[in-house]
GROMACS .gro file of C-alpha atoms in nm:
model
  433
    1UNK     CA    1   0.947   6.028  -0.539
    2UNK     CA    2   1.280   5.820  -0.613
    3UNK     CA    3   1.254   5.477  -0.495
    4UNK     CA    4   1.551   5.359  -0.294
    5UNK     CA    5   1.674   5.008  -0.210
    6UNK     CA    6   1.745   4.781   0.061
    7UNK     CA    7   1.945   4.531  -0.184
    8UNK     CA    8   1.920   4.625  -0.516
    9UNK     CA    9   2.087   4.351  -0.646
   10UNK     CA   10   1.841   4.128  -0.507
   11UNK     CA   11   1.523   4.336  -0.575
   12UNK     CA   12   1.570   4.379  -0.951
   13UNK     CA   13   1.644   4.007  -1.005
   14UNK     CA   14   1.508   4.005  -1.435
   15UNK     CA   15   1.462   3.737  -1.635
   16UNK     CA   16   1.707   3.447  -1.654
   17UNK     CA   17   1.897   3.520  -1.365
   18UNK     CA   18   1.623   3.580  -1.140
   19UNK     CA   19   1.484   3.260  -1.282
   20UNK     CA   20   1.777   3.064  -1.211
   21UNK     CA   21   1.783   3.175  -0.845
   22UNK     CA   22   1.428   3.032  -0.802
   23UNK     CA   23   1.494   2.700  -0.991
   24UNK     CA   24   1.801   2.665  -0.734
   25UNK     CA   25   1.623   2.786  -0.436
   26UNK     CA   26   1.270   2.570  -0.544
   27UNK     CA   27   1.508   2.280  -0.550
   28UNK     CA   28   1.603   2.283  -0.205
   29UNK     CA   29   1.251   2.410  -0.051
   30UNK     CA   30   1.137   2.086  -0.253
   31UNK     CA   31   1.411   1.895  -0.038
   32UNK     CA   32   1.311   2.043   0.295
   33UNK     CA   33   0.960   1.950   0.239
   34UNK     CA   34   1.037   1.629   0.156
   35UNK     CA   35   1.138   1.605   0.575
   36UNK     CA   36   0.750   1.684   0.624
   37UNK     CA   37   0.479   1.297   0.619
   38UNK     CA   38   0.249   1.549   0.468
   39UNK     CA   39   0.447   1.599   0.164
   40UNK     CA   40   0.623   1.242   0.134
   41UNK     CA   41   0.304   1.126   0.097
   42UNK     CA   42   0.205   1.411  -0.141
   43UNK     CA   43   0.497   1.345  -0.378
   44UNK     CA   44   0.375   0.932  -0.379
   45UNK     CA   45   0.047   0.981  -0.449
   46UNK     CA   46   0.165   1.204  -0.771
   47UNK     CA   47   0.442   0.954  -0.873
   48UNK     CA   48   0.702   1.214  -0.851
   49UNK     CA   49   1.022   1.293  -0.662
   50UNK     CA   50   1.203   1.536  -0.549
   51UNK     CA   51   1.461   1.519  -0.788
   52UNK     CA   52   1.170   1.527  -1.054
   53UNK     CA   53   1.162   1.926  -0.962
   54UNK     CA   54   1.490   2.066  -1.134
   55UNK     CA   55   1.343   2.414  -1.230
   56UNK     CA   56   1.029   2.636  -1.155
   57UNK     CA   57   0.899   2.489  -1.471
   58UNK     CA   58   0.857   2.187  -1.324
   59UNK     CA   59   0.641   2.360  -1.073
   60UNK     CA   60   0.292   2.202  -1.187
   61UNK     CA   61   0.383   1.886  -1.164
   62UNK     CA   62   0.387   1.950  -0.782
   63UNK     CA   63  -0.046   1.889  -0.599
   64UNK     CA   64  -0.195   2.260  -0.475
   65UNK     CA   65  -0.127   2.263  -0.087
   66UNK     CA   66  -0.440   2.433   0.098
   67UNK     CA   67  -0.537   2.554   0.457
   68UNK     CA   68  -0.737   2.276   0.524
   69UNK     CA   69  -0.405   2.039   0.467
   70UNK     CA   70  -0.196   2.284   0.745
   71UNK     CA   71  -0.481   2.219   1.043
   72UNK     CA   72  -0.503   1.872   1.003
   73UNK     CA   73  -0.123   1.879   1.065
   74UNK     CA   74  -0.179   2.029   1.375
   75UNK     CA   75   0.013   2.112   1.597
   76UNK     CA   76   0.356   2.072   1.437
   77UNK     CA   77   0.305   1.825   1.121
   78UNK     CA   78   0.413   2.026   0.855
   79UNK     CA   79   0.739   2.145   1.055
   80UNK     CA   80   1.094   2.046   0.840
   81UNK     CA   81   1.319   2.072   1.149
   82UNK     CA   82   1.304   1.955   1.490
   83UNK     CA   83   1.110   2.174   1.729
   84UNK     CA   84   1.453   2.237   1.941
   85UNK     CA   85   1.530   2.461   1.617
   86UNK     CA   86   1.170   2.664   1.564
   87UNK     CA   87   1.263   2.973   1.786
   88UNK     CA   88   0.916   3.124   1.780
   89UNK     CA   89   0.576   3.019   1.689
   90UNK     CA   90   0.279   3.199   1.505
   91UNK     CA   91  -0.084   3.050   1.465
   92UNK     CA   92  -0.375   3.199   1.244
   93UNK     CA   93  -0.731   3.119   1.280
   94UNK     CA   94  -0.849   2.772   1.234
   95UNK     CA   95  -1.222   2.683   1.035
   96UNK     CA   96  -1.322   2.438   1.319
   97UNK     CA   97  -1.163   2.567   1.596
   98UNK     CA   98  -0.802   2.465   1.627
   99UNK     CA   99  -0.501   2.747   1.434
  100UNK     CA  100  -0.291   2.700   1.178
  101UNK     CA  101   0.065   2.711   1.388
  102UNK     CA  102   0.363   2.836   1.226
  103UNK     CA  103   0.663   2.730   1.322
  104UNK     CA  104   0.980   2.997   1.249
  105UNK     CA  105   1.338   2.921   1.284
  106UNK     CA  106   1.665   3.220   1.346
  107UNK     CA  107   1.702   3.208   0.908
  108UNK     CA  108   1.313   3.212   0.891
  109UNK     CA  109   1.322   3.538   1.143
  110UNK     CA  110   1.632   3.670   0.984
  111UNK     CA  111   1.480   3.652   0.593
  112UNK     CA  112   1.127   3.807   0.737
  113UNK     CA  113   1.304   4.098   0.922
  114UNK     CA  114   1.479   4.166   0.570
  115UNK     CA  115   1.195   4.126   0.344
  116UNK     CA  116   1.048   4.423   0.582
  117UNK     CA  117   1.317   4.596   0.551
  118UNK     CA  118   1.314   4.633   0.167
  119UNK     CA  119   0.973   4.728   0.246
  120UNK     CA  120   1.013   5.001   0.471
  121UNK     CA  121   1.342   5.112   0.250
  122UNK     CA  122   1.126   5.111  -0.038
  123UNK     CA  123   0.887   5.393   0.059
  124UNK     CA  124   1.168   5.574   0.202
  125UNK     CA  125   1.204   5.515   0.525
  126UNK     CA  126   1.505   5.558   0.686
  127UNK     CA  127   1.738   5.513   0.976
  128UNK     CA  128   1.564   5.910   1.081
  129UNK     CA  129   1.261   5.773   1.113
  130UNK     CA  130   1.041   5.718   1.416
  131UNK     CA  131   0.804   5.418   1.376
  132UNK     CA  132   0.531   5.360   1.566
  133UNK     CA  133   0.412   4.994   1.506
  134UNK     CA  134   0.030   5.034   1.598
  135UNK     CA  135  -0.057   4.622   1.600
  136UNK     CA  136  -0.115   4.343   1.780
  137UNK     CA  137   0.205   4.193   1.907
  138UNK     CA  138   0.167   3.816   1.999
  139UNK     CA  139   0.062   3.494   1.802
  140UNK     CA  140  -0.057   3.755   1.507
  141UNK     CA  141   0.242   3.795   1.243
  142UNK     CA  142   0.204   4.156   1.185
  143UNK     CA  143   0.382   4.329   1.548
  144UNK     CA  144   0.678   4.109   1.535
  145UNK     CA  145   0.726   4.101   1.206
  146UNK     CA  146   0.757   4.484   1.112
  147UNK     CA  147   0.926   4.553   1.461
  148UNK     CA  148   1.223   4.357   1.355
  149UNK     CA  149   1.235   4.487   1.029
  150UNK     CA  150   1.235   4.854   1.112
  151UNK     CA  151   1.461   4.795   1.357
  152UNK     CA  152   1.703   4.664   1.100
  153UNK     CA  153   1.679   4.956   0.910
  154UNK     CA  154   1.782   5.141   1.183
  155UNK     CA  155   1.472   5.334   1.273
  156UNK     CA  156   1.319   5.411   1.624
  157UNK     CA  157   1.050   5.140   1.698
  158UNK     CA  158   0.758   5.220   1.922
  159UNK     CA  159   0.582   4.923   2.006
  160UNK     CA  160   0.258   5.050   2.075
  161UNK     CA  161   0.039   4.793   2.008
  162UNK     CA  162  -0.346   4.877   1.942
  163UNK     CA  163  -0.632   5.054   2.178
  164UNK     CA  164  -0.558   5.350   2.421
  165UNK     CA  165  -0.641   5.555   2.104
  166UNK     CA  166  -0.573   5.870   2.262
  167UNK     CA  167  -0.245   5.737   2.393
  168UNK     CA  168  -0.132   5.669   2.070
  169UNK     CA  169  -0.186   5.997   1.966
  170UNK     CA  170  -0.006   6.155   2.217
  171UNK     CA  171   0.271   5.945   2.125
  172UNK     CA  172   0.285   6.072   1.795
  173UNK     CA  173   0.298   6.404   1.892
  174UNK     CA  174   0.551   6.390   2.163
  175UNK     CA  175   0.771   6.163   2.015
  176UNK     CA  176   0.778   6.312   1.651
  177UNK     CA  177   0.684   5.992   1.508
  178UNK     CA  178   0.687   6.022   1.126
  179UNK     CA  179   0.584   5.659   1.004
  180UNK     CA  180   0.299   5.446   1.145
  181UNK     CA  181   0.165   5.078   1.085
  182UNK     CA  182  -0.175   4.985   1.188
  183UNK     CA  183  -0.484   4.837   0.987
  184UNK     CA  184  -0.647   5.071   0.785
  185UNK     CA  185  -0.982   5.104   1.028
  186UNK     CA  186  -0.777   5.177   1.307
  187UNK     CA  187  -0.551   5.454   1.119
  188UNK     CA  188  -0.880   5.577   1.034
  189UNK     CA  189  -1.022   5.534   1.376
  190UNK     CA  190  -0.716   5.741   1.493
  191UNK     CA  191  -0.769   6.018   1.260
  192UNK     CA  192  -1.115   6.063   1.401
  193UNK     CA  193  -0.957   6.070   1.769
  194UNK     CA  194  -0.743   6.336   1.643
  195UNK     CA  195  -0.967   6.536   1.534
  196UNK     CA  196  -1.162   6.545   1.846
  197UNK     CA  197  -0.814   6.604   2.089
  198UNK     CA  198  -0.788   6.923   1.847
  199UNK     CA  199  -0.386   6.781   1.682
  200UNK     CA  200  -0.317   6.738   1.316
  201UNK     CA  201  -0.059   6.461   1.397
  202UNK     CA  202   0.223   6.728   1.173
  203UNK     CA  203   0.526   6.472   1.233
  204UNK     CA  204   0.324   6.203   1.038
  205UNK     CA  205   0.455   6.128   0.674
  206UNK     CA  206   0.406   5.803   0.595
  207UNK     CA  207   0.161   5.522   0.668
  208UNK     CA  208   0.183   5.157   0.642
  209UNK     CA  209  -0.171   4.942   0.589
  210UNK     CA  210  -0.303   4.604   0.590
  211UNK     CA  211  -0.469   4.309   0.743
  212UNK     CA  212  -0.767   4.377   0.579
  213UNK     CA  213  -0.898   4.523   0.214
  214UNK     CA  214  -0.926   4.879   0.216
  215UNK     CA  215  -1.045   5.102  -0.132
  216UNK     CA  216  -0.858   5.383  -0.342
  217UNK     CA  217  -1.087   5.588  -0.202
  218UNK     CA  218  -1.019   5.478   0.232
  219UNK     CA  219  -0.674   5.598   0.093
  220UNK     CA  220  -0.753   5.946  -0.016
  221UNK     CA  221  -0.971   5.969   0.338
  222UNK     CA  222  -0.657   5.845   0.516
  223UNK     CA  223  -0.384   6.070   0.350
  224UNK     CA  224  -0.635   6.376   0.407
  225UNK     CA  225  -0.710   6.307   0.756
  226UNK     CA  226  -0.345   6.206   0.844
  227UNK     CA  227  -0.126   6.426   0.597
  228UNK     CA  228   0.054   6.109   0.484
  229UNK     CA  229   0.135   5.918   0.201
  230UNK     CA  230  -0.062   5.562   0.258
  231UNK     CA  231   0.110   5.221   0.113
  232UNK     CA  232  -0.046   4.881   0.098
  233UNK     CA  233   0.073   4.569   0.273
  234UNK     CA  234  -0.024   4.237   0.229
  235UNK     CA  235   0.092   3.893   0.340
  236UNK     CA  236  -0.005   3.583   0.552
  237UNK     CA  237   0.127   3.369   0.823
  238UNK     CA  238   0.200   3.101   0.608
  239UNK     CA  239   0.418   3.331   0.414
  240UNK     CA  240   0.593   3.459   0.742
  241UNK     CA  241   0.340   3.707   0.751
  242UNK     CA  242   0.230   4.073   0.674
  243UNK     CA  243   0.467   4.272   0.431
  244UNK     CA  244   0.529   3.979   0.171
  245UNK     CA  245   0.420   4.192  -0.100
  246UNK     CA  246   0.425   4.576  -0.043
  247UNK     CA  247   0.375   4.907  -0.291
  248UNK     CA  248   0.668   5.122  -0.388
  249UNK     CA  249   0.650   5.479  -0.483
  250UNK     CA  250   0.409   5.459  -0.774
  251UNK     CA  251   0.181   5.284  -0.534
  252UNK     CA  252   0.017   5.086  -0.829
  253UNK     CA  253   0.051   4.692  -0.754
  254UNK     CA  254   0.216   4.547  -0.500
  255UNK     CA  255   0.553   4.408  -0.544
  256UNK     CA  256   0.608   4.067  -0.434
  257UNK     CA  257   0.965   3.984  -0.355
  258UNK     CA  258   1.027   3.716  -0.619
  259UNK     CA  259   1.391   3.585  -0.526
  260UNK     CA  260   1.178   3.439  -0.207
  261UNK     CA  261   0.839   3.355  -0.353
  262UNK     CA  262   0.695   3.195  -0.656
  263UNK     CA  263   0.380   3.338  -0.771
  264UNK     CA  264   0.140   3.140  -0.994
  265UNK     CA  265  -0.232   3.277  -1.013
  266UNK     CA  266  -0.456   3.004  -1.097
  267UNK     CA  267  -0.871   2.991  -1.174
  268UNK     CA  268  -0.992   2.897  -0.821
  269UNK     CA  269  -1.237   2.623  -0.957
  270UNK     CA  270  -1.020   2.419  -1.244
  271UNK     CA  271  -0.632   2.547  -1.101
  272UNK     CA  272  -0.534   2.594  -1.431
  273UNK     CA  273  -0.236   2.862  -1.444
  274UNK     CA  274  -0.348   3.181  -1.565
  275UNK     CA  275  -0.175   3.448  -1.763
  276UNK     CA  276  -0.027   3.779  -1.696
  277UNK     CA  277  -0.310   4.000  -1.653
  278UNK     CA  278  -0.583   3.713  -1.588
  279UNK     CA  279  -0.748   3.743  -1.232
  280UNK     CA  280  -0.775   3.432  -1.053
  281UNK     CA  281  -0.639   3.304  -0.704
  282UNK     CA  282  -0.273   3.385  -0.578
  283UNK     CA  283  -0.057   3.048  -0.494
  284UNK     CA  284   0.227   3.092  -0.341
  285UNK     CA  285   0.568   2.892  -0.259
  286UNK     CA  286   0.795   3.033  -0.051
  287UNK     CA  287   1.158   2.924  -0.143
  288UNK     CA  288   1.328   3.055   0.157
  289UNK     CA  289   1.123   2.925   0.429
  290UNK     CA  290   1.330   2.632   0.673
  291UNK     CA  291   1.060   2.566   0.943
  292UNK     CA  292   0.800   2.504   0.752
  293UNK     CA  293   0.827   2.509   0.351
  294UNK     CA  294   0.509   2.516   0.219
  295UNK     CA  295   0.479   2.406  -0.198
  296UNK     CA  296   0.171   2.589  -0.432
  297UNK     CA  297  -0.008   2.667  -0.118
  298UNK     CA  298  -0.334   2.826  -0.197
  299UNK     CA  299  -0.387   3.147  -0.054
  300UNK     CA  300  -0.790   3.178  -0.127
  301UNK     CA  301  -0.715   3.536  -0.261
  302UNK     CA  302  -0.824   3.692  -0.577
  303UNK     CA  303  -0.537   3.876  -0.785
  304UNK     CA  304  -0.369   3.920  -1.091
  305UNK     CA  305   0.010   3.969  -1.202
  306UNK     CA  306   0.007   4.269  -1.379
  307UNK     CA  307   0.140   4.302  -1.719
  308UNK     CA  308   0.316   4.655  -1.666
  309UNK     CA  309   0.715   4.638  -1.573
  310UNK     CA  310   0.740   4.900  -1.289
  311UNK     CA  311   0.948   5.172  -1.368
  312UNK     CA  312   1.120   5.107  -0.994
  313UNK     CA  313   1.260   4.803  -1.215
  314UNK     CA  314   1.125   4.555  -0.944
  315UNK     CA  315   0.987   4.338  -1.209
  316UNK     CA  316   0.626   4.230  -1.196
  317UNK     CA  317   0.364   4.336  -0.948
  318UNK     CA  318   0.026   4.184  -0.809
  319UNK     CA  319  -0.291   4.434  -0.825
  320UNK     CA  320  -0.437   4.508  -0.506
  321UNK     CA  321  -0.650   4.208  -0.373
  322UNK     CA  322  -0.972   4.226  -0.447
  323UNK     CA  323  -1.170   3.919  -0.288
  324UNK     CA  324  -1.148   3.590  -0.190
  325UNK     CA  325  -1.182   3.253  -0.362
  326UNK     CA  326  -1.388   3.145  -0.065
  327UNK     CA  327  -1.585   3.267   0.238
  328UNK     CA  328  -1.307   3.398   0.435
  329UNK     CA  329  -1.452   3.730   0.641
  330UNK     CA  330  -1.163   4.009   0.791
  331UNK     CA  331  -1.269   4.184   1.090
  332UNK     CA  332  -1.004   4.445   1.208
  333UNK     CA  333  -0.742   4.255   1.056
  334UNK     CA  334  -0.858   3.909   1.199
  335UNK     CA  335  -0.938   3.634   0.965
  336UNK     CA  336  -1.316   3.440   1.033
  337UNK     CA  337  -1.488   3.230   0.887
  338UNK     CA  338  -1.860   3.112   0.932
  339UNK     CA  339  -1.745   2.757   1.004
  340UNK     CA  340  -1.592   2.883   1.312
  341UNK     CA  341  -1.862   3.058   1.426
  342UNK     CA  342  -2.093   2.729   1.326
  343UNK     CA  343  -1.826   2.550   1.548
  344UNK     CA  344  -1.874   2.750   1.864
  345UNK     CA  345  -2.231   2.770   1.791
  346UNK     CA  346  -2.332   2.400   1.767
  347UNK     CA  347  -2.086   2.318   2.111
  348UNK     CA  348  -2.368   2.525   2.287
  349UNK     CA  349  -2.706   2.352   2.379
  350UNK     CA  350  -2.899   2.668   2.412
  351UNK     CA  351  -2.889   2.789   2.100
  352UNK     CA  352  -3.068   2.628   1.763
  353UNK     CA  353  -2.912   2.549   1.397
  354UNK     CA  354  -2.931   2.839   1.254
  355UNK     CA  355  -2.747   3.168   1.278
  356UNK     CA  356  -2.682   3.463   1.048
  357UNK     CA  357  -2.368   3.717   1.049
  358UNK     CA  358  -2.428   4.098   1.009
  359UNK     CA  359  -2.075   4.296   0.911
  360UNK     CA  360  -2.111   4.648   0.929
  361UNK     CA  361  -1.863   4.954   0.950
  362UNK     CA  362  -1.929   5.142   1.265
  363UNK     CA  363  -1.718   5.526   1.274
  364UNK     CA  364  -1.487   5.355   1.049
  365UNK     CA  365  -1.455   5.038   1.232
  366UNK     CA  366  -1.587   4.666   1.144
  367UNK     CA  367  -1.867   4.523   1.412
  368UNK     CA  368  -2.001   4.245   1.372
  369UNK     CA  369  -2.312   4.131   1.480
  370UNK     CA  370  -2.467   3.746   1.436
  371UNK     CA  371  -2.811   3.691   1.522
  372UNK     CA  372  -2.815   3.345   1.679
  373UNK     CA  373  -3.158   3.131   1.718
  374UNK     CA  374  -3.234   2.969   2.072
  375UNK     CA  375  -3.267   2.625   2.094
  376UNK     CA  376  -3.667   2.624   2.151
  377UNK     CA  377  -3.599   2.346   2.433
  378UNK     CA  378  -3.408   2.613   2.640
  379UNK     CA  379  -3.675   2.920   2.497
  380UNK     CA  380  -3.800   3.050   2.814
  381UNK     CA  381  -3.833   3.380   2.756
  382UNK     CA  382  -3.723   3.488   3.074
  383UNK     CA  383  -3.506   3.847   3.017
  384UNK     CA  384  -3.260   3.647   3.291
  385UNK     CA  385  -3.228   3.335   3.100
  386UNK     CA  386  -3.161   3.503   2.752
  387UNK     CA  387  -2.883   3.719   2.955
  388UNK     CA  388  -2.701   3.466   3.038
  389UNK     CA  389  -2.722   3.255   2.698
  390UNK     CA  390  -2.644   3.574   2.516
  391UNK     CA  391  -2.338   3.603   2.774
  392UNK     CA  392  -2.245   3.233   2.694
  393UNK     CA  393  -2.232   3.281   2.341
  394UNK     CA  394  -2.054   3.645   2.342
  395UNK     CA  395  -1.763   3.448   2.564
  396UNK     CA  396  -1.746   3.191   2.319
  397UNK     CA  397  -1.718   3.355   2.054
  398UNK     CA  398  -1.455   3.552   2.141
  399UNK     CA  399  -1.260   3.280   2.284
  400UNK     CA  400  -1.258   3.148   1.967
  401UNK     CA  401  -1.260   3.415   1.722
  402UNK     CA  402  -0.999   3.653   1.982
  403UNK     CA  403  -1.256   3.928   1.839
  404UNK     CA  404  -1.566   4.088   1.999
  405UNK     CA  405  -1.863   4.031   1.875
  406UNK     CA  406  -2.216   4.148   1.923
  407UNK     CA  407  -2.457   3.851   1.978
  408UNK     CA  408  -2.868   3.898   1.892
  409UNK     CA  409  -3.109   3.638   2.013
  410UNK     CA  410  -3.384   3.553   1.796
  411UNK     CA  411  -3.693   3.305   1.902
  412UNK     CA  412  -3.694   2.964   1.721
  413UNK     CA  413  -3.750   2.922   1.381
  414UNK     CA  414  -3.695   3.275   1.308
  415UNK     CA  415  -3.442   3.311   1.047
  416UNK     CA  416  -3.418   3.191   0.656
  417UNK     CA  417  -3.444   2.881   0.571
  418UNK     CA  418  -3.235   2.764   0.222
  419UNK     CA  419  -3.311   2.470  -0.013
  420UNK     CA  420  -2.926   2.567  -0.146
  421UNK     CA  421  -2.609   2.660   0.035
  422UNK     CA  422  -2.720   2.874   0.352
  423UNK     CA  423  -2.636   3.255   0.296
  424UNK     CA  424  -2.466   3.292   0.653
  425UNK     CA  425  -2.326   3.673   0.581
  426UNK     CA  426  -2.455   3.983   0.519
  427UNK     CA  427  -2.155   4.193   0.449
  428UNK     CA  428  -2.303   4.573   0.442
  429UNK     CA  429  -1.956   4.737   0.492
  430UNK     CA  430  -1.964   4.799   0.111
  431UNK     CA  431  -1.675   5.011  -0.075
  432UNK     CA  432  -1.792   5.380   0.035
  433UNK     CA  433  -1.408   5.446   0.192
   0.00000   0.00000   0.00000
């Protein structure tokens, strides 16, 4: 399959020009941070300024930026404009609690909507295509995002959402739909729903997944079960969101659209800046971004920059992701971590110190299940009393978390007990799809 292009010019950027676009665009993200305490204070503390940064390599001269840095700017610290000019706002999940918010203003929307759009154009999607966007729409980046850029392109957009699985599939059929972005559990999830209503889904081309890992061999089961050709997604909030980086035809790497980000990959435990073909962790700076500009912002995911030119001349591509730098769980395309759990877990008297988290794949979907110790003070062992702790905890968690979860209560005492760092996850989902 030919690969086709959105802007060409832009998307085959080489070299010295491309490099002279990103030393021109890092100098003004540089600038715009510079509005931000956070950085200001950054830039002091490392005896530089901004007029220290002329190209991208000057780029190590600048401190990593982390997660941990964005939520204790909650809720709007790390915002470069006023908030009269952020037109929307995104938030992730927080470690302890509170989100990461993400401030976005019309340039911010307008470069995200055109980043999908290269995207979509990319795997040959066109203005006669009917999209069915198959996400959550609201504070999580990936509805929004792809809606707007499929709409630039021209196609028809079918915000769908997620759940009514049969729904969906009618939709499909009756509406001809011949692209479709979901996760990959819940394409897979939908396949299996298929099956059962007796359709082949025979408008269905091409699919669009990501949110979560998913193997070489989830995309053979996917292409099978759904007669399409499956493409990989990836992005985060902080980036604008999902679709940052996105596979072309040969569907081998993901390109990552240069002209707006600077990659570096770095080893996660001394940050030095690793070569072509070295895995490490991805940092990112995005040089478009006006609400928030974020500088070396580490993403906590484990990459490489491949060493192969792409014969779609798109310059160099990141390998699929393959882990993370730290313990960073994703359940149907929602980020946890332990620490939240541990967060919502110590708020409630009832329930003791220790706790341990089960992942499993259920008909092709993640569950997860934490077996939580009771508090021996409150042990009663009354069926009615447990009921309504486990009930407590359950609503939570998924106040919290915005994910279901399956709670277990175990009697005091119970569970393992570590001299070392506490193994909190049991991740049993393995790589058998």
């Amino acid at each position: 399959m030919e690969t086709a292009y959105w802007d060409r010019e832009k998307e085959t950027l080489t070299g010295d020009a491309l490099e002279t676009l990103q030393s021109k665009r890092l100098k003004w993200t540089v600038r715009q941070a510079a509005e931000v305490p956070f950085y200001r204070d950054l830039f002091k503390k490392a005896g530089i300024a901004p007029g220290d940064i002329q190209s991208v390599r000057d780029i190590e001269k600048i401190p990593f930026t982390t997660k941990k840095d964005l939520q204790q700017g909650y809720p709007f610290g790390f915002l470069a404009v006023p908030l009269k000019k952020v037109v929307r706002i995104h938030t992730t999940s927080g470690t302890t609690g509170k989100p990461t918010v993400v401030g976005y203003t019309r340039r911010d929307l307008d470069n995200w909507s055109e980043l999908i759009a290269r995207n979509l154009t990319m795997v040959g999607l066109t203005d006669e295509d009917i999209f069915q966007n198959a996400v959550n729409y609201g504070l999580f980046t990936g509805g929004l995002g792809f809606h707007y850029g499929a709409e630039k392109c021209g196609m028809t957009v079918i915000p769908s959402a997620t759940g009514n699985t049969k729904r969906q599939i009618e939709m499909i059929d009756d509406f001809g739909v011949t692209a479709l972005h979901c996760t990959p559990s819940y394409a897979m999830h939908i396949a299996e729903v298929a099956e059962k209503e007796g359709t082949t889904l025979p408008s269905l081309k091409t699919g669009m997944f990501g949110a979560e890992p998913w193997s070489d061999n989830m995309r053979a089961i996917l292409e099978e079960k759904l007669g399409v050709t499956a493409y990989d997604s990836y992005g985060m909030s902080e980036m604008y969101g999902p679709g940052a980086a996105f596979e072309c035809p040969e569907r081998n790497g993901l390109h990552i659209w240069h002209d707006m980000y600077y990659v570096e990959i770095i080893d996660p435990e001394t940050g030095e800046v690793l070569g072509p073909g070295e895995r490490g962790e991805l940092v990112v700076t995005p040089l478009v971004k006006e609400a928030m500009p974020l500088l070396r912002y580490r993403t906590g995911d484990i990459t490489m920059i491949m060493e192969d030119e792409c014969p779609c001349g798109r310059g160099p591509k990141l390998a699929r992701l393959t882990g993370r730098s730290d313990d960073m769980l994703v359940i149907r395309g929602i980020n946890v971590f332990p620490s939240q759990i541990e967060h919502v877990l110590r708020s409630i008297p009832e329930v003791g110190d220790e706790f341990l988290v089960y992942v499993d794949r259920v008909n092709h979907l993640d569950e997860m299940t934490i077996d939580v110790e009771m508090n021996r003070e409150f042990f009663t062992g009354e069926l009615g009393d447990l009921a309504r702790v486990q009930n407590k905890v359950v609503a939570a968690l998924r106040e919290a978390l915005n994910l279901r979860t399956r709670v277990k209560l175990v009697e005091p005492e119970s569970l393992p007990r570590y001299e070392g760092k506490a193994k909190r996850v049991v991740d049993r989902r393995g790589d058998t799809i």
